[in-house]
mmCIF file of C-alpha atoms in Angstrom:
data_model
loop_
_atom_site.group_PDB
_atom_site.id
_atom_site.type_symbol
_atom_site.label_atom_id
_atom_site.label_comp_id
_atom_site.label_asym_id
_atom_site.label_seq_id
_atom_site.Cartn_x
_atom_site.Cartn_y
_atom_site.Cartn_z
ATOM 1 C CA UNK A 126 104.146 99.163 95.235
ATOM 2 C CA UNK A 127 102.007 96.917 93.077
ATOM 3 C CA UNK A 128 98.716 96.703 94.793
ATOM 4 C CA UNK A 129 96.100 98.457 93.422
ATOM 5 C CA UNK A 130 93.263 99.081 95.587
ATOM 6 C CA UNK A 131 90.487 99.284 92.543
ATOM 7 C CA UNK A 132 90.548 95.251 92.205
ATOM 8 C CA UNK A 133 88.822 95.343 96.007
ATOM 9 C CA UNK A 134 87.155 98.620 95.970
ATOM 10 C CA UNK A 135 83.521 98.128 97.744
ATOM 11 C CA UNK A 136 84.051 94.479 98.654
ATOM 12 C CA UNK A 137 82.902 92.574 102.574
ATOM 13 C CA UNK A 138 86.280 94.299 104.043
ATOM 14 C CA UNK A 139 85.567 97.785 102.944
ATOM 15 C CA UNK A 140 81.935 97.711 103.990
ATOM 16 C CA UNK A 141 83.266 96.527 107.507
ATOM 17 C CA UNK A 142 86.607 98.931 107.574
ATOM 18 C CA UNK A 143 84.224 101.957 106.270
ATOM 19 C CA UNK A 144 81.479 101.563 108.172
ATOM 20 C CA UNK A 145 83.254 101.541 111.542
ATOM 21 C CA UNK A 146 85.498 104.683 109.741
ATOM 22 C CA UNK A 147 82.344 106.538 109.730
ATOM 23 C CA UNK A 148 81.275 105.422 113.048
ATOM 24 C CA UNK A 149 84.754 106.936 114.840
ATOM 25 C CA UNK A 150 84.792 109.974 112.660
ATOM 26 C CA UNK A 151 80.663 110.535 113.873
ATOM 27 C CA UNK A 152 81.844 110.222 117.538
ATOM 28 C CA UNK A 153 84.658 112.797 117.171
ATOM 29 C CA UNK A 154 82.111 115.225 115.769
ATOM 30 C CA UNK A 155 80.550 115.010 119.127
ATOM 31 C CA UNK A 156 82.778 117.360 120.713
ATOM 32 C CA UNK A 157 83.024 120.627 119.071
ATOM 33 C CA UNK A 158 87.124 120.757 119.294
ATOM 34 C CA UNK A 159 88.814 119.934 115.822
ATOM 35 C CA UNK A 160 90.252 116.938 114.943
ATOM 36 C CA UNK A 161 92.577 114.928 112.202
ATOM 37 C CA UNK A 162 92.086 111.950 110.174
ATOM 38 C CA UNK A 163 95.350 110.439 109.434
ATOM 39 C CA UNK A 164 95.395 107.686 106.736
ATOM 40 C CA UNK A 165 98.385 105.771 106.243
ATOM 41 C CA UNK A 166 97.983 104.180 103.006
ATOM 42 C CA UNK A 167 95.214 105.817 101.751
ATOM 43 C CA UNK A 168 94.605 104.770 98.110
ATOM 44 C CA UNK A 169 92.840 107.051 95.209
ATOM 45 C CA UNK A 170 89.922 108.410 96.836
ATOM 46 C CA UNK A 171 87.768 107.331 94.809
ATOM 47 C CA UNK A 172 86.830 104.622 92.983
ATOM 48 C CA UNK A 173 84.817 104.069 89.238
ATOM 49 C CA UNK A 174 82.977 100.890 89.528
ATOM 50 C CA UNK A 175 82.508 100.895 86.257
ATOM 51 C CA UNK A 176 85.763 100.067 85.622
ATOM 52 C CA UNK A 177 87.786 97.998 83.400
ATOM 53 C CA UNK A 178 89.590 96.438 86.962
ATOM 54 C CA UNK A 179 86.581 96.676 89.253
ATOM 55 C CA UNK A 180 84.542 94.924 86.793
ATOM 56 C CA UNK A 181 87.035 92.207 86.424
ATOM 57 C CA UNK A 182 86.651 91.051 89.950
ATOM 58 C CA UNK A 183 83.346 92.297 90.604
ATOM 59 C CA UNK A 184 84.235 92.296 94.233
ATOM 60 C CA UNK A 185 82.018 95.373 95.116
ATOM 61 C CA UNK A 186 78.701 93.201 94.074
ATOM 62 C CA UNK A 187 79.374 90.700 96.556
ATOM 63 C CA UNK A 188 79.898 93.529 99.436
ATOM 64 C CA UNK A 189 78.836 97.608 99.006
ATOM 65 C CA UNK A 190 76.320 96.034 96.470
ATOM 66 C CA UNK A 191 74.300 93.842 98.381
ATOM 67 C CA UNK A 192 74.339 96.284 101.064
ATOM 68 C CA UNK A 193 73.245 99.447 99.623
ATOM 69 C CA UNK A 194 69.777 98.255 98.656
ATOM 70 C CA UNK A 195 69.050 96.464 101.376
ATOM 71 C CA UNK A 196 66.076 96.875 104.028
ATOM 72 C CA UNK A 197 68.098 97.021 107.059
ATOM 73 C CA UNK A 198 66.383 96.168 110.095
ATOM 74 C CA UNK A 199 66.440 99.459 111.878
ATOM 75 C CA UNK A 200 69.517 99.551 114.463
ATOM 76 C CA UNK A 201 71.345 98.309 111.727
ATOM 77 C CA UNK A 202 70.152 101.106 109.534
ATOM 78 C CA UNK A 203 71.523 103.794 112.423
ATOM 79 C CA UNK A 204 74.455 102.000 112.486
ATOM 80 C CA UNK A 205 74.909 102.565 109.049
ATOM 81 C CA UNK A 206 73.823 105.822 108.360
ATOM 82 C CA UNK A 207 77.019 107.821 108.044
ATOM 83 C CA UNK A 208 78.495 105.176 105.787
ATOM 84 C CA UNK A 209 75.892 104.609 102.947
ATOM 85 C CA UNK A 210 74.981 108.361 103.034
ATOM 86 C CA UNK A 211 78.206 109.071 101.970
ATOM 87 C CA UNK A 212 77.858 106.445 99.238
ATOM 88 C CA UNK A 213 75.003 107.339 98.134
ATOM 89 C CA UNK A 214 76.155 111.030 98.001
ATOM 90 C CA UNK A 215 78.764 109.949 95.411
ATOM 91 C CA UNK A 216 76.156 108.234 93.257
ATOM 92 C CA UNK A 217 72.925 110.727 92.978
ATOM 93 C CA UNK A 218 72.344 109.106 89.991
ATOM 94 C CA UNK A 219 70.306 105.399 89.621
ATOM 95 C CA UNK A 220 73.145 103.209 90.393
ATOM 96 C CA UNK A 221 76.024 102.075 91.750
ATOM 97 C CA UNK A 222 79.018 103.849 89.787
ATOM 98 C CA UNK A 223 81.580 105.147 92.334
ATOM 99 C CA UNK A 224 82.522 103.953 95.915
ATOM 100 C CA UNK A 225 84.606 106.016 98.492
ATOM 101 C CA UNK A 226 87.876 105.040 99.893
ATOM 102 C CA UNK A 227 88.782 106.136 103.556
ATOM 103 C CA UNK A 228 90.280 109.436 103.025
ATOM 104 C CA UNK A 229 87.534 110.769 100.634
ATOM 105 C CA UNK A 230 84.500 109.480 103.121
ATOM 106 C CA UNK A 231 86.261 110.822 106.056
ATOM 107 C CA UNK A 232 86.401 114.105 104.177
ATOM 108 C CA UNK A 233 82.872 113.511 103.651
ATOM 109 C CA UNK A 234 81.748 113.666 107.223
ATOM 110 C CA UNK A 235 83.879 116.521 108.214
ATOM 111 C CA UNK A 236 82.546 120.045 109.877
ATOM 112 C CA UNK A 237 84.677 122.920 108.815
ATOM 113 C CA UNK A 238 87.298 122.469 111.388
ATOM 114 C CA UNK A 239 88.367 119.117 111.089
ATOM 115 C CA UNK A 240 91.333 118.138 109.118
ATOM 116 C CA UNK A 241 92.710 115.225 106.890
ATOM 117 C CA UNK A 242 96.320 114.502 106.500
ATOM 118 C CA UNK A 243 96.396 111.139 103.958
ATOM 119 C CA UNK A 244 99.819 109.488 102.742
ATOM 120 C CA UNK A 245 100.089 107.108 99.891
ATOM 121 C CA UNK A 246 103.362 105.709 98.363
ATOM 122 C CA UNK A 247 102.253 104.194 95.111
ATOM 123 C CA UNK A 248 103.136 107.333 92.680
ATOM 124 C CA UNK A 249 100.235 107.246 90.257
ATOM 125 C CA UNK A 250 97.824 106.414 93.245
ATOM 126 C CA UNK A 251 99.360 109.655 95.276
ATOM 127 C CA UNK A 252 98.815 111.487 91.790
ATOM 128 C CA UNK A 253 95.390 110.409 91.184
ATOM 129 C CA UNK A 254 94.698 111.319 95.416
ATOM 130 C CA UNK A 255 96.058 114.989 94.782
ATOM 131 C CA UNK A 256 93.825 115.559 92.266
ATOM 132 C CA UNK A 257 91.023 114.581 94.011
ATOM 133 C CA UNK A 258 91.532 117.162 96.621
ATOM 134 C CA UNK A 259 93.424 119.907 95.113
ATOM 135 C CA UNK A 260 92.570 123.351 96.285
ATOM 136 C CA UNK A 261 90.494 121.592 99.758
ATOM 137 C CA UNK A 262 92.381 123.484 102.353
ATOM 138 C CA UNK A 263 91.247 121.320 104.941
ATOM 139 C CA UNK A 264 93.182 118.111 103.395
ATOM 140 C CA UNK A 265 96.723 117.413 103.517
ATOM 141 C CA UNK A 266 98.114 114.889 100.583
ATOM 142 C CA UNK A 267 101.505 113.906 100.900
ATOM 143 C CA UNK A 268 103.735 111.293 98.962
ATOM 144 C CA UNK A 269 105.574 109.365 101.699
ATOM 145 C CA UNK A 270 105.589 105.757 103.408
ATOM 146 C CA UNK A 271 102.449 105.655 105.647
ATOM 147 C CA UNK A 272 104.625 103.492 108.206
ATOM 148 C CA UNK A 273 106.823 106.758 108.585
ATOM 149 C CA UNK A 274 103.819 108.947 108.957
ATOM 150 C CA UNK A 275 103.218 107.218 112.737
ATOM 151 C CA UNK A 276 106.096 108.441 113.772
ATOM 152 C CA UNK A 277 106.925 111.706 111.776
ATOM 153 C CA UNK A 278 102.812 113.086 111.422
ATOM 154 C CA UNK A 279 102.137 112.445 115.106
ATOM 155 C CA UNK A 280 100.825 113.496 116.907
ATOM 156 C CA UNK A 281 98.418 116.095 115.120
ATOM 157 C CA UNK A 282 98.542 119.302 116.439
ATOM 158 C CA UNK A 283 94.661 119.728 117.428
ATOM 159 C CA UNK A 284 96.128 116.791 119.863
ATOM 160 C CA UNK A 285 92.587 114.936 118.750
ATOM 161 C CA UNK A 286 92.578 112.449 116.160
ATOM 162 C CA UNK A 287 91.809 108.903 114.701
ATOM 163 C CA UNK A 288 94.573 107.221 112.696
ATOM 164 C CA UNK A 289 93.842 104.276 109.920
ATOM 165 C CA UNK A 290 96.359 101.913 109.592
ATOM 166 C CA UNK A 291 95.418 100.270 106.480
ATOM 167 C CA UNK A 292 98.199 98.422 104.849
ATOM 168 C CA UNK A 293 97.981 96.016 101.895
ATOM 169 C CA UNK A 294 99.562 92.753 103.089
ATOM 170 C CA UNK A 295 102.266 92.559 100.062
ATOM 171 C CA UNK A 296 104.771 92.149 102.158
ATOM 172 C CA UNK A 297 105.983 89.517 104.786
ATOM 173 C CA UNK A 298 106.119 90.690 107.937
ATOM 174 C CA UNK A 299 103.382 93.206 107.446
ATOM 175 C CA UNK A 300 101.457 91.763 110.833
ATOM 176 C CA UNK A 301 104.629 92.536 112.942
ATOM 177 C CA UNK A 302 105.130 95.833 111.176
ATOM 178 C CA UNK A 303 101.792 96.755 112.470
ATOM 179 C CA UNK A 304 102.281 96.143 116.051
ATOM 180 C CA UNK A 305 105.310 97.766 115.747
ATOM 181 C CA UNK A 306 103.816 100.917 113.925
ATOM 182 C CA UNK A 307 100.994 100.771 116.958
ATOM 183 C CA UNK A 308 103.592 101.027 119.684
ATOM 184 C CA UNK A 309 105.786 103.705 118.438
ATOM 185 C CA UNK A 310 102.315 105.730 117.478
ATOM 186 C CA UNK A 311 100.937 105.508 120.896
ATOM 187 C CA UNK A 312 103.992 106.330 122.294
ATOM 188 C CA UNK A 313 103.765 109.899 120.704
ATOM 189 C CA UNK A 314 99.882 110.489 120.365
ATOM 190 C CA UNK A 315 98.481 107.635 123.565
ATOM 191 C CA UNK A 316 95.016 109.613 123.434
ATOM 192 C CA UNK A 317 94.303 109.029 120.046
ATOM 193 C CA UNK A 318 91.780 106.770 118.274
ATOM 194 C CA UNK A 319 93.569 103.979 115.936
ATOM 195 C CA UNK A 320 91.883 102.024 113.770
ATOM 196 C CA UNK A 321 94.085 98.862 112.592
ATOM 197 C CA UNK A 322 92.894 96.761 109.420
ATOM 198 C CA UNK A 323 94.494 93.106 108.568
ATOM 199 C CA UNK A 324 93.184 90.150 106.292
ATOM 200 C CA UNK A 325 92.132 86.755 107.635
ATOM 201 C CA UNK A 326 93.152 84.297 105.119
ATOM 202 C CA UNK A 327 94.729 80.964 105.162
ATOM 203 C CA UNK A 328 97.529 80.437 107.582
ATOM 204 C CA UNK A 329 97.382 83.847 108.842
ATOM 205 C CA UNK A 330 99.232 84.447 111.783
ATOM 206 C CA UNK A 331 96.200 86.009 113.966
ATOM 207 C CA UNK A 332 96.515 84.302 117.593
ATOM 208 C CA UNK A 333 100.456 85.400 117.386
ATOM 209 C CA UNK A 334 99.656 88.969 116.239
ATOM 210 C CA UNK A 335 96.870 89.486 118.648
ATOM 211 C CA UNK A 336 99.416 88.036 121.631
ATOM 212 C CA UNK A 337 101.767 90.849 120.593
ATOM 213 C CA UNK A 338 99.182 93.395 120.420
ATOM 214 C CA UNK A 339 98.197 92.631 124.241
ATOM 215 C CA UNK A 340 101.710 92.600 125.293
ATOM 216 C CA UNK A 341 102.242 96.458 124.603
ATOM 217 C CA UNK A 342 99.637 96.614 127.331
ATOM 218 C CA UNK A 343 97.688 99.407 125.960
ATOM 219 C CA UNK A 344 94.944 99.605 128.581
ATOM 220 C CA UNK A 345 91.413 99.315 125.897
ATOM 221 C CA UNK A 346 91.913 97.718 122.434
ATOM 222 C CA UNK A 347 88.827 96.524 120.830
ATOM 223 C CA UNK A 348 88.974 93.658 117.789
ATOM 224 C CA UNK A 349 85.894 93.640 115.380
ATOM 225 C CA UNK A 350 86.537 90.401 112.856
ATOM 226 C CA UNK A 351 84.249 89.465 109.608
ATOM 227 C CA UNK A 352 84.708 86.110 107.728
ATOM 228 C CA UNK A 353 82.289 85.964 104.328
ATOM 229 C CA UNK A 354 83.729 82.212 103.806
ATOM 230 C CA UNK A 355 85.839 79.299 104.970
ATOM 231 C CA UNK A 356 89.441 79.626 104.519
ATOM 232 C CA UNK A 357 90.201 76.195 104.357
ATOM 233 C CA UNK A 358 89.144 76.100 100.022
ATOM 234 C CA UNK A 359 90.706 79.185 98.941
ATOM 235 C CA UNK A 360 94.207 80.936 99.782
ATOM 236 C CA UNK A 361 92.683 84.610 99.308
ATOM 237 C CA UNK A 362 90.950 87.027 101.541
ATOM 238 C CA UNK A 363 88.173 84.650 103.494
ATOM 239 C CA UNK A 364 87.738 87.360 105.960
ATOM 240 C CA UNK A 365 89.043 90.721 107.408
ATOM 241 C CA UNK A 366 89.619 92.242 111.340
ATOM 242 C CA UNK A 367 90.234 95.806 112.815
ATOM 243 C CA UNK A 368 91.917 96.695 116.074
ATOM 244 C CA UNK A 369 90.368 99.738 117.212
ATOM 245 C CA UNK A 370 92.496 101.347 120.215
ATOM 246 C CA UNK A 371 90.645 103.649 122.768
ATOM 247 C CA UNK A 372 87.085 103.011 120.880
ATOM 248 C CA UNK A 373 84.280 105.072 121.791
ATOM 249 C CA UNK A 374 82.454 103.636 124.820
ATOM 250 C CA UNK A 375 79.108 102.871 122.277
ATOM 251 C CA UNK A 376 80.996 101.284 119.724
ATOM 252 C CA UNK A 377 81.426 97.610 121.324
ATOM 253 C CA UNK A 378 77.292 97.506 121.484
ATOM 254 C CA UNK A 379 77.098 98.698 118.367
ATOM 255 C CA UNK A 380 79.238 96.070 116.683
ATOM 256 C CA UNK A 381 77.585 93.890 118.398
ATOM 257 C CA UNK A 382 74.314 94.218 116.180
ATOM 258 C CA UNK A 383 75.879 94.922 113.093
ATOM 259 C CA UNK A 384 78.737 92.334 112.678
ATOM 260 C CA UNK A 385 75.594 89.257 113.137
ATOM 261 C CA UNK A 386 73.900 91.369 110.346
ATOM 262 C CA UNK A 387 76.555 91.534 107.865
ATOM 263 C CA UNK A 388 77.609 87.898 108.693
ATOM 264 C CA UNK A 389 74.396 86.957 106.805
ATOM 265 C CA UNK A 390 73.900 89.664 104.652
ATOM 266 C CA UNK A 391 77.161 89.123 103.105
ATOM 267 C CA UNK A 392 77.951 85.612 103.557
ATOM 268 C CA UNK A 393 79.420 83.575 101.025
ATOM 269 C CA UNK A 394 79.462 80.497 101.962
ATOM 270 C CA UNK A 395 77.846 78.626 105.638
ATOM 271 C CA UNK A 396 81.062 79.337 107.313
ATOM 272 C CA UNK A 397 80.648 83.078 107.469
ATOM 273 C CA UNK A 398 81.403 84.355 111.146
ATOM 274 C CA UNK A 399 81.568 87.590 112.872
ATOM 275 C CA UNK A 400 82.754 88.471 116.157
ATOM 276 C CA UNK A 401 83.545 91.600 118.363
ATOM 277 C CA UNK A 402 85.641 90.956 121.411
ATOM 278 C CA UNK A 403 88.484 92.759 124.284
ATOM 279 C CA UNK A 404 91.709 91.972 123.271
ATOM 280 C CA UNK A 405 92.613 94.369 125.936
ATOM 281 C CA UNK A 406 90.352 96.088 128.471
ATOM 282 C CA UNK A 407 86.186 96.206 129.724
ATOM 283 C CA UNK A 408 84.713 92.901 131.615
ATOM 284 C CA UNK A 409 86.839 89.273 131.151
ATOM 285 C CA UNK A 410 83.035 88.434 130.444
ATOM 286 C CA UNK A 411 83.446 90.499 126.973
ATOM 287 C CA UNK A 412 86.629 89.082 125.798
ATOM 288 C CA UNK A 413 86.495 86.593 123.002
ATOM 289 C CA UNK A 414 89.273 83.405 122.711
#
């Protein structure tokens, strides 16, 4: 209940989490049946750069920042597209002032069918989220545990759908709780799209969680992981990974030229890494450690 996503708005793991958002909600679109976005811990929306608390880690400068004016070598730019579009739709203005969270740029990229159900505990967060989209008939807002939306929200009733799983890490246990959240989700909704997000820091717990992840023996699970800096001279955030279950048969290439890209683009130190691999699924050839 304490974190406060405004600290980390725009940094390396949003550019990474967003842009493959925008890649999964751009390969829904290309059917013309309706889907839903569930978000599980969805955050504000929106959020002011300017600010007194994104200022005071100045996070966003080192990712969204050194991004958005970039000359991206062309597949990257396609890649990308959807992403900074949105982002630069928010800011028409000179400037960097506002960055999207995950339910306000899926939003973004929706046709009129397509549909949003986001959940967020934090009470002044969920506030601040209703605002943002009161009156959109096409968005749902709801005040409520997103680990209990994966079992109570699912599945969505256009029986298409991507679900973000996007929880801060407060808590111990929080890598278990995720597997756990994945398996009783797929039960319900197994031709869905999930998108999982976890940190990479300092004694993280990452061979162990993936080793449960392939032991629910979901047949294609895709991991996408982006390190800015060593973790062995800091105990925060050297790095973030995403689990993407059933992934669109384009999106392992396509990580594949944009995860070297941002390696070096937003590097912070000569240990930055990136690497897309098969936890489950595809060629033993594609499969990473």
């Amino acid at each position: 209940m304490n974190y406060r996503h405004i600290y980390h708005a725009g940094n390396f793991a949003d550019v990474l989490k967003h842009a493959v958002l925008a890649r999964l909600v751009t390969y829904l679109k290309q059917k013309d049946k309706a889907f839903r976005v569930l978000d599980t811990h969805a955050g504000i929306g929106v959020y002011d750069l300017s600010s007194e608390e994104a200022q005071k880690t100045g996070e966003w400068r080192e990712g969204i920042g050194r991004l958005i004016e970039a000359e991206l070598p062309a597949p990257v730019a396609a890649i990308l597209e959807p992403y900074l579009s949105a982002v630069r739709d928010l800011n028409p203005e000179d400037g960097l002032m506002h960055y999207p969270g995950s339910p306000k740029l899926a939003r973004m990229l929706f046709r009129s069918q397509d549909r949003l159900s986001a959940m967020e505990l934090h009470p002044e967060d969920h506030e601040a989220l209703h605002r943002l989209f009161e009156g959109d008939f096409q968005s749902r807002i709801t005040r409520l545990d997103g680990w209990l939306a994966l079992g109570a929200h699912l599945p969505p009733k256009e029986k298409r759908g991507l679900v973000l799983v996007d929880p801060p890490f407060e808590a111990e246990g929080e890598y278990e709780r995720l597997v756990d959240g994945l398996a009783k989700a797929y039960r319900r909704f197994s031709g869905g799209i999930y998108c999982l997000w976890y940190p990479l820091k300092k004694g993280a717990p990452i061979r162990d969680f993936h080793e449960s992840l392939k032991a629910l023996e979901i047949p294609k699970m895709l991991c996408a992981e982006l390190s800015v800096r060593s973790d062995r001279v800091t105990t925060g955030l050297a790095g973030s990974g995403l689990v993407i279950v059933n992934p669109p048969f384009t999106l392992k290439g396509e990580l594949d030229i944009l995860l070297p890209y941002l390696k070096t683009q937003l590097a912070q130190d000569r240990f930055a890494s990136g690497r897309c691999f098969w936890l489950r699924g595809e060629a033993p050839l594609d499969r990473g450690p």
